[in-house]
Amino acid sequence: MEFGAVFRSLTFPQIFNFNKKPAEEEEEEEDEDLSDSEDSVFSGLEDSGSDSEDEEEEGSNDKEDGDDEGLKTGPEESEQVEFYVCVSRVFRVQLFSDVVVPVQDIRNTVGNIPMEWYRDFPHIGYDLDGKKIYKPIRNKDELDEFLDKMENPDYWRTVHDKQTGSDIVLSDEQVELVNRLQRGQFGDVNFNEYQPQVEFFSGDLMVHPVSNRPADKRSFIPSLIEKEKVSKLVHAIKMGWIKPRRQDDDSRGRYYDLWTNEDSSILAKHRMHLPAPKIPLPGHHESYNPPPEYLFTDEERALWEQQDLSDRKFPFVPQRFSSLRQVPAFPRFIHERFERCLDLYLCPRQRKMRVNVNPEDLIPKLPKPKDLQPFPTTQSLVYRGHSGLVRSISVSPSGQWLASGSDDGSVRFWEVRSSRCMKTVQVGGAVRSVAWNPNPSVCLLAVALDSVVLILSPSLADRQVVSSSERLLSGQQEEEPAEGVGPVTWSEGEGEELNQGIRLKIQHPKAVHQVAWHAKGDYLASVMPDHSSHLQVFIHQVSRRRSQNPFRKNKGLVQCVSFHPVRPYFFVATQRSVRIYNLVKQEMTKKLQANSKWISSMAVHPGGDHVVCGSYDCRLSWFDLDLSTKPYKMLRHHKKAVRGVAYHRLYPLFASASDDGSVIVCHGTVYNDLLQNPLIVPVKVLRGHVITHDLGVLDVTFHPTQPWIFSSGSDATIRLFT
Amino acid sequence: MSQLQARFFTENKRYVVDDVPFSIPAGAEVLDLSNVINKLLEAKNASHSKVEFDFLVRGQFLRTSLSTHMETEGISTEDVVEIEYVERITAPEPEECMMHDDWISSVDADAEWILTGSYDKTARIWSVEGKAVMTVAGHTDVVKDVAWVKRDGLTSLLLTASLDQTVLLWEWNSERNKVKARHCCRGHTGSVDTVATDPTGSKVKGGCSRDDYNLFPALSVPTDEADEVEEPADRPRKKQKTQQLGLTRTPLMTLSGHNEAVSSVLWCDSEELCSASWDHTIRVWDVETGGMKTTLTGSKVFNCISYSPLCRRLASGSTDRHIRLWDPRTKDGSLVLLSLTSHTGWVTAVKWAPSHEHQLVSGSLDNLVKLWDTRSCKAPLYDLAAHEDKVFCVDWTESGLMLSGGADNKLYTYRYSACQTDAGA
């Protein structure tokens, strides 16, 4: 159609002829009279003699031959030859020639039938008058045929008309036409098939419309028919005549979930399936020719060799070979296979169930510090006056006085409430430890400096108390000579010392680091740490001026000692453990293992069943003596070495002082019920001391009655937190 | 809501304005309101000179804008607001600075003379003008508290309590400027930290760092009473009346009950005395029977108490930085009426104004002396930052003189005039 449209626009009369040809041809088949007028174009076709018909048929190709056979319709006399050639898919051009033959019209009327049907008849059809057309007399035999072929120059252009049985010699024009058609060209020589094309429908926007036709009215008026249809549908839906397409519910189920009814036993079997761990892809270091940065340097290699097998990053040393050819055989092949088999064999066939625990749940439920009041929270008073670091402090049992010993060689007595220094005693040496006699009926202070332990009577108390302390000190003077031969020498203060309050001097063989009173106030223990000697601890009885060394063996460097507050027990802290001795039975009852490297300080709970130890490796360990010899709790809140620990006498509080300049106050409730473990809650970090010479807070002690805490630091101050 | 209906009234007859509601802007502050009152007064009285006023809405001082104040106090802005105005309390002016040789532990002043106790073991008498008059030396240890007992013309009786466990009664003649120790009251077994005389000047009590009070009989003066801290073991001994020297007095009565150091004692009236202790209690005692009447229990150590007969309230200063007001007459105890919080250290001294029922002065270890009005409990009226070290004692005389002494060895006096005009309020 498109092709036709193009041609229609071309306005060539010949083409019009072409187009009309099929229709006219049909007419022609019915009415032969019109054929004359139509022959003008192909008038070049000549009539050919009927003699050479058969030969001509042989020369033409088979296809043409077949066509000729089926298409011969023309009457005999006009000698029309029709060629159906496929010019294109659409057109079939019928060619025929019309030569006016004056004799007669011998057109056959049998139509397009196979002419074999007339083979056995003398005629080959009927003419228009219904008379038989007889076959021409065949006087040519094979020889004639051959001769004709050889001699007749027009033989190649002679075609045999089977319908008439005559041979037709084609004229030059006809041959030319046939050739043109065979080449696929137009029949008309003058037709130019390459006309220049005018693009009408192009992408270019044209100023004017191609056609002048106005838009259809229906393009902008809604269609009434559609409206009617829609309203009918709507009505039908409303009336319920049309229902939505039913969902094909497939109860039996063409489709079903394969996994819903999966057998749980199968799953159970597979639950134990352990997927092989993913092995990382080989990296550059495993290459036979790794980049140089992957090769081991000497140090790395040495390190690799030193390391334990399990610690090594790679199980091999990356090596370099210039080509794959030079890579040697794997020497440990058998070994490695063996190890792999061993791994398989020894692999635990057990699934490790990972428990998913909310980290929040692991934090123990501790009461809020606010609920655990009272405890010291703020710094209230600063006791200034010392010029060296204050190593030790002690509060009088009444809570009115505070004694402090410093490296500047003085012991100072402070009024707690006003931070007033009431008294300064120059003792002439760095004071290592001070301890106030816990007995409220005497007022004595033990001071350790160098190798001397001084007993001071500061005369700050009631006269009766002062006199009773004097009585205690001078009680058993007469027994002194008996003990004079020991390593410890007792002597009395003299002259100026007496005025300062120094009553007794106990000379030790070595430097004394710590003094501790028994709760009754008569016995005094002193510590002289020494690696090599068993003379590390002395217990002195002040009233009788006796000293004794309770231990015969050196069980380690003694750090500090303490008396049990009620029972006759004695706590000795060495570097790594705390030993508890029964003083009555003279035997060791318990040995507490502090999981720390070096114990620095120790405090015994006023109840006597709990001990807290501070250590230089920043730890604080709480021991429950009824529970275990291992720490019940380790607290690692300090950043630096713990220097001092203390219990409060009345309140459930304990505190630790550290070199990081802070004092950490913890709540530690102890229950009488043996089944209930102590409740330990850190409640407050108290800061205030300035770190000097890498030392922070050196000692810490509680007020005996109030929830107050004193701390002494390397910045030569003592601070009171309330 | 830009306008408020307010009605102004005052107790002071000099500044009365008409009792009609005024419409005032809600954002008005004290200065604006003060201007309003001054305008009104000028309109009424041409000779009026400008006066600064302070305003109270429902008994609370106005410190912010009126609308903010009423919002925080929850007062409806629909009604007519009753606003009381008083003459503004002017800032206390520092007057004198009296240098001591050592820390000042206590001060007691009356209209003419100031008595201070010092850590140099002496008590000193100063004139109000700041002139050192007399040094009373006799104690062997730090003087912890001092008190005037009575004055008969030129002779005065005064008490000093000391760390040496004694209370000394001195007679001082101001004309001849001679001081004579009259009695030595012994019986305390610890340092005597506080001493107080009853309003008639007949008894002395001392508070000490132990558990009991002793009432000392005094011979020439009707009675002296001291309460003190003593060892329980020594208690029976205290009753012994050993008057060998004629100078030594032993306790009339020992009031036992406190577990720890008694930090402050005072006489509420002639029958009752009140003691504050480190054992977190304030106890009210009946002097006649020696029995305890009421116990007020706090949660922190009490450092000092003061009683105002005008408003019948006890003010206590404690180690947790708060000043608390108590009603000693309540039977159930432990009822805090009000907390005044602004100090940052221990409150070591409080003193009610002798002539004003709302005002008190407090000293603290944070070096500050603060003047308070109970009607403005959020913030003090004035901070007196004269001291360079801890403040240990404050006092307030009838004549409107405030005194404070502390660890910087200085006794400051402040003239405080406004309270006189407020006295009628």
Short mmCIF file of C-alpha atoms in Angstrom, two decimals, chain B residues 82-386:
data_model
loop_
_atom_site.label_atom_id
_atom_site.label_comp_id
_atom_site.label_asym_id
_atom_site.label_seq_id
_atom_site.Cartn_x
_atom_site.Cartn_y
_atom_site.Cartn_z
CA GLU B 82 -1.47 43.34 97.83
CA ILE B 83 2.02 44.72 97.86
CA GLU B 84 3.64 45.77 101.06
CA TYR B 85 6.50 48.17 100.87
CA VAL B 86 9.19 48.89 103.34
CA GLU B 87 12.08 51.23 103.28
CA ARG B 88 14.94 49.57 101.55
CA ILE B 89 17.56 48.12 103.81
CA THR B 90 20.73 49.86 102.95
CA ALA B 91 23.91 47.90 102.70
CA PRO B 92 25.85 47.58 105.91
CA GLU B 93 28.81 49.87 105.80
CA PRO B 94 32.13 48.62 107.05
CA GLU B 95 33.29 50.75 109.87
CA GLU B 96 36.23 49.48 111.80
CA CYS B 97 38.78 46.76 111.38
CA MET B 98 40.38 45.64 114.60
CA MET B 99 43.57 43.71 114.23
CA HIS B 100 44.28 40.88 116.60
CA ASP B 101 47.41 38.91 117.13
CA ASP B 102 45.78 35.65 116.31
CA TRP B 103 42.61 34.10 115.04
CA ILE B 104 39.45 35.40 116.56
CA SER B 105 37.32 32.66 117.97
CA SER B 106 34.41 34.56 119.41
CA VAL B 107 32.91 37.96 119.77
CA ASP B 108 30.28 39.41 122.04
CA ALA B 109 29.30 43.02 121.90
CA ASP B 110 26.89 45.28 123.67
CA ALA B 111 26.12 48.91 123.12
CA GLU B 112 29.47 50.16 124.40
CA TRP B 113 32.05 47.47 124.47
CA ILE B 114 33.13 44.62 122.31
CA LEU B 115 34.57 41.50 123.84
CA THR B 116 36.54 39.16 121.67
CA GLY B 117 38.20 35.88 122.38
CA SER B 118 41.25 34.95 120.49
CA TYR B 119 43.49 31.99 119.80
CA ASP B 120 46.36 33.83 121.49
CA LYS B 121 44.84 32.72 124.81
CA THR B 122 43.50 36.13 125.66
CA ALA B 123 40.24 37.95 125.51
CA ARG B 124 40.17 41.57 124.53
CA ILE B 125 37.85 44.42 125.24
CA TRP B 126 37.40 47.02 122.57
CA SER B 127 35.39 50.14 122.42
CA VAL B 128 32.76 50.33 119.74
CA GLU B 129 34.94 52.82 117.93
CA GLY B 130 37.61 50.20 117.53
CA LYS B 131 39.98 51.19 120.28
CA ALA B 132 41.68 48.43 122.17
CA VAL B 133 40.81 48.91 125.80
CA MET B 134 41.87 45.87 127.69
CA THR B 135 43.48 42.53 127.24
CA VAL B 136 42.26 39.84 129.56
CA ALA B 137 44.94 37.24 129.92
CA GLY B 138 44.70 34.35 132.26
CA HIS B 139 43.86 31.26 130.34
CA THR B 140 46.49 28.73 129.61
CA ASP B 141 44.99 27.82 126.30
CA VAL B 142 42.95 29.17 123.48
CA VAL B 143 39.92 31.22 124.44
CA LYS B 144 37.02 29.64 122.64
CA ASP B 145 34.09 31.76 123.73
CA VAL B 146 33.38 34.95 125.55
CA ALA B 147 30.24 36.54 126.95
CA TRP B 148 29.20 39.63 128.83
CA VAL B 149 27.33 38.72 131.96
CA LYS B 150 26.02 41.96 133.35
CA ARG B 151 26.98 45.52 133.82
CA ASP B 152 26.47 47.61 136.89
CA GLY B 153 27.54 51.08 136.02
CA LEU B 154 31.23 50.98 135.48
CA THR B 155 31.86 47.45 136.55
CA SER B 156 31.10 44.68 134.20
CA LEU B 157 31.21 40.97 134.56
CA LEU B 158 32.45 38.89 131.71
CA LEU B 159 33.07 35.24 131.03
CA THR B 160 35.72 33.54 129.02
CA ALA B 161 35.70 29.88 128.11
CA SER B 162 38.83 28.19 127.02
CA LEU B 163 40.36 25.08 125.71
CA ASP B 164 42.04 24.62 129.09
CA GLN B 165 38.71 23.26 130.34
CA THR B 166 37.89 26.23 132.52
CA VAL B 167 35.52 29.11 132.38
CA LEU B 168 36.74 32.26 134.02
CA LEU B 169 34.52 34.98 135.37
CA TRP B 170 36.13 38.37 135.32
CA GLU B 171 35.18 41.64 136.80
CA TRP B 172 36.16 44.63 134.79
CA ASN B 173 36.00 48.19 135.86
CA SER B 174 35.84 50.34 132.81
CA GLU B 175 36.83 53.50 134.57
CA ARG B 176 39.95 52.24 136.18
CA ASN B 177 40.37 49.78 133.31
CA LYS B 178 41.26 46.96 135.60
CA VAL B 179 40.24 43.42 135.31
CA LYS B 180 40.07 40.90 138.12
CA ALA B 181 39.42 37.22 137.91
CA ARG B 182 36.55 36.47 140.17
CA HIS B 183 35.90 32.81 139.75
CA CYS B 184 37.21 29.84 137.94
CA CYS B 185 34.57 27.38 136.95
CA ARG B 186 35.95 23.90 136.66
CA GLY B 187 34.24 20.69 135.90
CA HIS B 188 34.54 20.29 132.22
CA THR B 189 36.66 17.45 131.08
CA GLY B 190 37.24 18.78 127.66
CA SER B 191 37.72 22.11 126.11
CA VAL B 192 34.91 24.52 126.83
CA ASP B 193 33.74 25.58 123.43
CA THR B 194 30.79 27.74 124.24
CA VAL B 195 29.45 29.74 127.09
CA ALA B 196 26.20 31.57 127.55
CA THR B 197 24.62 33.66 130.24
CA ASP B 198 20.98 33.66 131.04
CA PRO B 199 19.06 36.84 130.37
CA THR B 200 19.21 37.93 133.97
CA GLY B 201 22.90 37.42 134.06
CA SER B 202 22.72 35.01 136.88
CA LYS B 203 23.83 31.76 135.38
CA VAL B 204 26.48 30.67 133.03
CA LYS B 205 26.57 27.63 130.98
CA GLY B 206 29.38 26.38 128.87
CA GLY B 207 29.30 23.95 126.06
CA CYS B 208 32.19 21.71 125.67
CA SER B 209 33.40 19.01 123.49
CA ARG B 210 31.91 16.21 125.53
CA ASP B 211 28.64 14.89 126.66
CA ASP B 212 27.22 16.91 129.49
CA TYR B 213 26.46 20.31 130.75
CA ASN B 214 27.46 21.52 134.11
CA LEU B 215 25.76 24.30 135.87
CA PHE B 216 28.21 26.11 137.99
CA PRO B 217 27.13 27.78 141.16
CA ALA B 218 28.55 31.20 141.49
CA LEU B 219 28.75 32.84 144.81
CA SER B 220 29.08 36.52 144.54
CA VAL B 221 27.24 36.69 141.30
CA PRO B 222 24.00 34.88 141.92
CA THR B 223 24.84 31.89 139.77
CA ASP B 224 27.00 31.06 136.88
CA GLU B 225 26.21 28.18 134.73
CA ALA B 226 28.39 26.36 132.35
CA ASP B 227 27.72 23.38 130.28
CA GLU B 228 30.48 21.30 129.13
CA VAL B 229 31.69 18.17 127.66
CA GLU B 230 32.93 15.63 130.07
CA GLU B 231 33.80 12.05 130.35
CA PRO B 232 30.99 9.88 131.61
CA ALA B 233 33.33 8.35 134.09
CA ASP B 234 33.99 11.71 135.64
CA ARG B 235 30.42 12.74 135.99
CA PRO B 236 29.86 11.92 139.66
CA ARG B 237 32.87 13.89 140.59
CA LYS B 238 31.34 16.95 139.16
CA LYS B 239 28.70 17.19 141.77
CA GLN B 240 31.26 17.55 144.45
CA LYS B 241 31.35 21.05 145.66
CA THR B 242 34.93 21.77 146.30
CA GLN B 243 35.15 25.37 147.12
CA GLN B 244 38.45 25.39 148.84
CA LEU B 245 39.77 28.44 147.17
CA GLY B 246 36.59 30.31 147.20
CA LEU B 247 37.28 31.02 143.62
CA THR B 248 36.61 27.70 142.07
CA ARG B 249 33.09 26.83 141.21
CA THR B 250 31.79 23.43 140.35
CA PRO B 251 28.71 22.72 138.31
CA LEU B 252 25.28 23.29 139.69
CA MET B 253 23.90 20.76 137.34
CA THR B 254 25.11 18.55 134.58
CA LEU B 255 22.90 18.12 131.59
CA SER B 256 23.71 14.80 130.02
CA GLY B 257 22.34 13.59 126.80
CA HIS B 258 24.47 14.67 123.94
CA ASN B 259 26.63 11.98 122.47
CA GLU B 260 29.18 14.26 121.03
CA ALA B 261 30.72 17.64 121.32
CA VAL B 262 28.39 20.47 122.17
CA SER B 263 29.06 23.23 119.75
CA SER B 264 26.73 25.96 120.93
CA VAL B 265 24.50 26.78 123.86
CA LEU B 266 22.12 29.60 124.54
CA TRP B 267 19.32 30.60 126.83
CA CYS B 268 15.93 30.76 125.25
CA ASP B 269 14.49 32.40 128.30
CA SER B 270 15.23 32.16 131.99
CA GLU B 271 13.92 28.60 132.27
CA GLU B 272 14.99 27.05 129.05
CA LEU B 273 18.28 26.52 127.51
CA CYS B 274 19.12 25.17 124.18
CA SER B 275 22.18 23.32 122.98
CA ALA B 276 23.41 22.25 119.57
CA SER B 277 25.78 19.41 119.18
CA TRP B 278 27.82 17.46 116.71
CA ASP B 279 25.54 14.49 117.24
CA HIS B 280 23.08 16.14 114.84
CA THR B 281 20.63 17.24 117.51
CA ILE B 282 19.48 20.44 119.09
CA ARG B 283 18.14 19.85 122.57
CA VAL B 284 16.02 22.12 124.67
CA TRP B 285 16.49 21.69 128.41
CA ASP B 286 14.51 22.72 131.39
CA VAL B 287 16.88 24.44 133.77
CA GLU B 288 14.83 23.86 136.88
CA THR B 289 14.64 20.12 136.60
CA GLY B 290 17.62 19.53 134.40
CA GLY B 291 15.50 17.44 132.09
CA MET B 292 15.33 17.49 128.38
CA LYS B 293 12.23 19.01 126.87
CA THR B 294 12.59 18.74 123.14
CA THR B 295 15.00 17.27 120.69
CA LEU B 296 15.31 18.62 117.21
CA THR B 297 17.11 16.16 114.99
CA GLY B 298 18.94 17.21 111.90
CA SER B 299 21.05 15.24 109.52
CA LYS B 300 24.29 17.14 109.82
CA VAL B 301 26.56 18.48 112.47
CA PHE B 302 25.37 21.72 114.02
CA ASN B 303 27.99 24.37 114.38
CA CYS B 304 25.98 27.18 115.85
CA ILE B 305 22.53 28.20 116.86
CA SER B 306 20.83 31.46 117.56
CA TYR B 307 17.46 32.23 119.04
CA SER B 308 15.31 35.20 118.35
CA PRO B 309 12.78 36.08 121.00
CA LEU B 310 11.03 38.27 118.44
CA CYS B 311 10.02 35.53 116.08
CA ARG B 312 10.70 32.66 118.49
CA ARG B 313 12.74 30.76 116.02
CA LEU B 314 16.00 28.97 116.24
CA ALA B 315 18.48 29.41 113.45
CA SER B 316 21.14 26.78 113.09
CA GLY B 317 24.21 26.68 110.94
CA SER B 318 25.59 23.32 110.01
CA THR B 319 28.37 21.71 108.08
CA ASP B 320 26.26 21.12 105.00
CA ARG B 321 26.25 24.84 104.17
CA HIS B 322 22.61 25.42 105.04
CA ILE B 323 21.10 27.68 107.63
CA ARG B 324 17.93 26.14 108.96
CA LEU B 325 15.17 27.72 110.94
CA TRP B 326 13.49 25.68 113.65
CA ASP B 327 10.58 26.14 115.91
CA PRO B 328 11.81 24.95 119.32
CA ARG B 329 8.29 24.70 120.69
CA THR B 330 7.21 21.90 118.44
CA LYS B 331 7.05 18.71 120.33
CA ASP B 332 7.79 16.32 117.53
CA GLY B 333 11.10 17.96 116.74
CA SER B 334 12.83 17.72 113.41
CA LEU B 335 10.73 20.29 111.71
CA VAL B 336 12.65 22.61 109.50
CA LEU B 337 10.69 25.73 108.73
CA LEU B 338 13.03 27.18 106.21
CA SER B 339 16.43 26.60 104.72
CA LEU B 340 18.65 29.45 103.72
CA THR B 341 21.23 28.25 101.27
CA SER B 342 23.92 30.35 99.75
CA HIS B 343 27.08 29.61 101.64
CA THR B 344 29.61 27.30 100.13
CA GLY B 345 31.36 26.25 103.31
CA TRP B 346 30.46 25.28 106.82
CA VAL B 347 28.26 27.84 108.48
CA THR B 348 30.18 28.63 111.64
CA ALA B 349 28.12 31.42 113.08
CA VAL B 350 24.59 32.71 112.92
CA LYS B 351 23.02 35.55 114.80
CA TRP B 352 19.52 36.91 114.72
CA ALA B 353 19.03 40.62 114.53
CA PRO B 354 18.22 41.76 118.07
CA SER B 355 15.63 44.20 116.81
CA HIS B 356 14.27 42.72 113.64
CA GLU B 357 12.31 39.56 113.49
CA HIS B 358 13.21 38.66 109.94
CA GLN B 359 16.86 39.34 109.69
CA LEU B 360 19.88 37.35 110.64
CA VAL B 361 23.55 37.35 109.87
CA SER B 362 25.71 34.34 109.21
CA GLY B 363 29.38 33.63 108.85
CA SER B 364 30.96 30.76 107.06
CA LEU B 365 34.23 29.07 106.26
CA ASP B 366 33.91 30.38 102.71
CA ASN B 367 35.14 33.77 104.05
CA LEU B 368 31.74 35.40 103.65
CA VAL B 369 29.37 37.02 106.05
CA LYS B 370 25.85 37.13 104.76
CA LEU B 371 22.90 39.19 105.80
CA TRP B 372 19.62 37.37 105.43
CA ASP B 373 16.00 38.19 105.50
CA THR B 374 13.75 35.23 106.06
CA ARG B 375 11.28 36.72 103.66
CA SER B 376 13.83 36.32 100.92
CA CYS B 377 15.05 32.82 101.42
CA LYS B 378 16.44 32.24 97.98
CA ALA B 379 19.28 34.69 98.24
CA PRO B 380 20.79 36.74 101.00
CA LEU B 381 20.21 40.46 101.17
CA TYR B 382 23.89 41.27 101.24
CA ASP B 383 27.17 39.44 101.09
CA LEU B 384 29.84 41.01 103.22
CA ALA B 385 33.09 39.89 101.71
CA ALA B 386 35.54 41.63 103.94
#
